[in-house]
Coordinates of N, CA and C in Angstrom, one line a residue:
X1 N 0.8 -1.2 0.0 CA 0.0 0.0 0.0 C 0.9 1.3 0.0
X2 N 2.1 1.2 0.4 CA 2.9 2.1 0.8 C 3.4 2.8 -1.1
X3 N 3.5 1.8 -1.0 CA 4.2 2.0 -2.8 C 3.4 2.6 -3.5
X4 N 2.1 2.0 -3.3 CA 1.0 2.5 -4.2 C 0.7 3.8 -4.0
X5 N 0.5 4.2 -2.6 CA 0.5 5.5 -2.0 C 1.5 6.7 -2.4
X6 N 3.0 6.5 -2.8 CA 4.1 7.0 -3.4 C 4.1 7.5 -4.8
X7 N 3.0 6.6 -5.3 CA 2.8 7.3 -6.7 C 3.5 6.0 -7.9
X8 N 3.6 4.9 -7.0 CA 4.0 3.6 -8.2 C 3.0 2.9 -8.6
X9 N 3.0 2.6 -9.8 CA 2.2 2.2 -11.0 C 1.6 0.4 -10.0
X10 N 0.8 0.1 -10.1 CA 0.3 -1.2 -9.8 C 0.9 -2.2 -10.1
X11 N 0.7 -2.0 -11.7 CA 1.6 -3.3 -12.4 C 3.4 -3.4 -12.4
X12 N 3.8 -2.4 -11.5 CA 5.3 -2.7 -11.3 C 5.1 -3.1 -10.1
X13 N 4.0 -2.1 -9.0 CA 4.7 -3.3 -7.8 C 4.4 -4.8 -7.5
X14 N 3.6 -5.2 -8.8 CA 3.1 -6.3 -8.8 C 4.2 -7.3 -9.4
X15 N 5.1 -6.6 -10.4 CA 6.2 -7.4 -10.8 C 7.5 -7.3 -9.5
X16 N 7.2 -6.5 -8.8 CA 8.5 -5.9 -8.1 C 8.2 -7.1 -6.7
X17 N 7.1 -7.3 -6.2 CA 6.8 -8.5 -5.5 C 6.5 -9.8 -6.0
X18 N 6.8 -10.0 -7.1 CA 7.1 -11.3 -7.9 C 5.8 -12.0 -7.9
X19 N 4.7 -11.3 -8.2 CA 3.1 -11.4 -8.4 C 3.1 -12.0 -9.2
X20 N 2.5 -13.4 -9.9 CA 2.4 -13.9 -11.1 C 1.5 -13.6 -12.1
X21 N 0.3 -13.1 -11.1 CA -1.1 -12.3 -11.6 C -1.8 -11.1 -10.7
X22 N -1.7 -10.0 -11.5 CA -2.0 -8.8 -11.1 C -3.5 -9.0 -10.0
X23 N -4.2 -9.7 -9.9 CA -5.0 -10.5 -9.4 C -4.7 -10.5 -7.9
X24 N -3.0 -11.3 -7.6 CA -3.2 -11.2 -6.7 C -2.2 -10.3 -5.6
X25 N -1.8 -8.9 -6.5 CA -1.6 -7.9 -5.9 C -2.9 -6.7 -5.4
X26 N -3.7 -7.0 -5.8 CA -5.0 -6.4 -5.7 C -5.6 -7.0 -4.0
X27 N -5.7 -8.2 -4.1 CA -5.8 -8.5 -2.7 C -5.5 -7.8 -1.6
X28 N -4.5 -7.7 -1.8 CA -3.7 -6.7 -0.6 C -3.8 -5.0 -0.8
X29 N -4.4 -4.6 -2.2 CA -4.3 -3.0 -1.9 C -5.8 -2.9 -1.7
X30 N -6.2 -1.9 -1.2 CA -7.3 -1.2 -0.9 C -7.2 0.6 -1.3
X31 N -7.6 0.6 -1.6 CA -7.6 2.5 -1.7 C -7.9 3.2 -0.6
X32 N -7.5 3.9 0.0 CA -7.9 4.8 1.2 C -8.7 6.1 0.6
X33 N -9.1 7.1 2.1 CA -10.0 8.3 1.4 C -9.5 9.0 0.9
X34 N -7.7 9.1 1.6 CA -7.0 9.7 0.7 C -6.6 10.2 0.0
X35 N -6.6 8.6 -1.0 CA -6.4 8.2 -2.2 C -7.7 8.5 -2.8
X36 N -8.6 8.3 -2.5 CA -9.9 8.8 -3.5 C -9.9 10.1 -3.4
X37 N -10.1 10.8 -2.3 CA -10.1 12.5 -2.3 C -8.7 13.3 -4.0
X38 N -7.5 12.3 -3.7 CA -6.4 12.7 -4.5 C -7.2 12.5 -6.1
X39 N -7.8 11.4 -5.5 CA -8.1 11.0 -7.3 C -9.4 11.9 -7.8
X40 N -10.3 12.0 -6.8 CA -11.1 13.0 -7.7 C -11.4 14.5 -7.6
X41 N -10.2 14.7 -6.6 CA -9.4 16.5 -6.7 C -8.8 16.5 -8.6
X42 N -8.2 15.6 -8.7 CA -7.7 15.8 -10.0 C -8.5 15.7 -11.4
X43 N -9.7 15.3 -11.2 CA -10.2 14.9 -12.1 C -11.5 15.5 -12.1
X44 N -11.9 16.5 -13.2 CA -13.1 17.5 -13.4 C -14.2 16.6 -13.5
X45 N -15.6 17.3 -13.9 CA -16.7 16.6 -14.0 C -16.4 16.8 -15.9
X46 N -17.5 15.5 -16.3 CA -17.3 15.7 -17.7 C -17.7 16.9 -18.3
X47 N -17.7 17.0 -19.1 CA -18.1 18.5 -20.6 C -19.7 17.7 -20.9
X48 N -20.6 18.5 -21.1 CA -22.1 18.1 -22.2 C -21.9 19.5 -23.0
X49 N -22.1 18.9 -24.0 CA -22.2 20.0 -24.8 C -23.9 20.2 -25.7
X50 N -24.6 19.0 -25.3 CA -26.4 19.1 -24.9 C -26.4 18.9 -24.0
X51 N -28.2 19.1 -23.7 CA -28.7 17.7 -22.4 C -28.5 16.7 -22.8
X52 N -28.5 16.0 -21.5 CA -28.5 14.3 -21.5 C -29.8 13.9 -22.3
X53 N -29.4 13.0 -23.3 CA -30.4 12.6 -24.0 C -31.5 12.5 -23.4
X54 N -31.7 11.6 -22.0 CA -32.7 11.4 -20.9 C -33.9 12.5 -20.3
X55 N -33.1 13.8 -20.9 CA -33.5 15.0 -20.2 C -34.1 16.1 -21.5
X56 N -34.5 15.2 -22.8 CA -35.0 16.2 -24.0 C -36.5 15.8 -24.0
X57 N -36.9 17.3 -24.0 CA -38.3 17.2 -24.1 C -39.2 16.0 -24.7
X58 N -38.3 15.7 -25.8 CA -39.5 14.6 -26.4 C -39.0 12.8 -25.8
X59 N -38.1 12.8 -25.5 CA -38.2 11.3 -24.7 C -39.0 11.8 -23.5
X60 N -38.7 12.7 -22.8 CA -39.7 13.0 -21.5 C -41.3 13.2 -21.4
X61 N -41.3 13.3 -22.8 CA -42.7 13.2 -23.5 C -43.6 11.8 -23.8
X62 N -42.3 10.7 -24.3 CA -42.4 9.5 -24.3 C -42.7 8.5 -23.9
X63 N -41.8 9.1 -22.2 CA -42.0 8.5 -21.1 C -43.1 9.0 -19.9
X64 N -43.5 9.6 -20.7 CA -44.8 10.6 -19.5 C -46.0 9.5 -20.5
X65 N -46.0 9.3 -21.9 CA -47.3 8.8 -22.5 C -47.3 7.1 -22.3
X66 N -45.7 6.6 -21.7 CA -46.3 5.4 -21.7 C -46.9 4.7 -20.0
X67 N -46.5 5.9 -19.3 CA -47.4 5.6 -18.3 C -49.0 6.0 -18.0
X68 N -49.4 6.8 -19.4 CA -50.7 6.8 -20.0 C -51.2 5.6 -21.0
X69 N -50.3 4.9 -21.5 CA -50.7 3.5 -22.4 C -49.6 2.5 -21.7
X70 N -50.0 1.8 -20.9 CA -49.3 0.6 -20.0 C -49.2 -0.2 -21.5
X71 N -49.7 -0.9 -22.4 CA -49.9 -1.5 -23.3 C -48.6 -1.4 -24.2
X72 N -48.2 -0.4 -24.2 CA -46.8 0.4 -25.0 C -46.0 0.5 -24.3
X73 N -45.7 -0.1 -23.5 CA -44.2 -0.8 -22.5 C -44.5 -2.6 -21.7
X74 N -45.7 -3.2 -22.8 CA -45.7 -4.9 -22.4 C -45.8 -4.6 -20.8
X75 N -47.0 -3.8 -20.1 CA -47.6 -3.8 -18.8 C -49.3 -4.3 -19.4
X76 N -49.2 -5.2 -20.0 CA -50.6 -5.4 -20.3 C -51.1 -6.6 -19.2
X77 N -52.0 -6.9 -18.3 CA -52.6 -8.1 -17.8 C -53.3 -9.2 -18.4

C-alpha cells in the first residue's frame, strides 16, 4: 500500500513483489480516502455539450405517454 500511495504504477509493484497475476496484488491494496479525495481532486466533471439525452423534451414526453398507455411498454394483464 505504501508503494501504491508514493505514486507507483500497480503493475510494477506487482512485478517488483514477484506477483504472477495482477490478481493477486490487488488483494492486498485497498484505496484509502485519501487516495480517492487525490483522485477526484484531480479529475473534473465531464463537458455536455447538450442535455443528456434522458432530459430532451421529447423522450420525456415518451415516457410521461407510456405511463398513459401501459400496453406500449408490455404492462398489459
Amino acid at each position: 500500500m505504501h508503494l501504491l500511495r508514493a505514486g507507483n504504477d500497480i503493475n510494477m509493484i506487482s512485478f517488483w513483489l514477484g506477483h504472477a497475476d495482477i490478481n493477486t496484488t490487488h488483494i492486498y491494496v485497498e484505496i484509502d480516502m485519501a487516495m480517492k479525495r487525490k483522485m477526484l481532486a484531480s479529475t473534473g466533471a465531464p463537458a455536455f455539450d447538450s442535455q443528456p439525452p434522458w432530459q430532451q423534451p421529447d423522450i420525456l414526453l415518451w415516457l410521461h405517454n407510456l405511463t398513459r398507455r401501459p400496453e406500449l411498454c408490455g404492462a398489459t394483464r
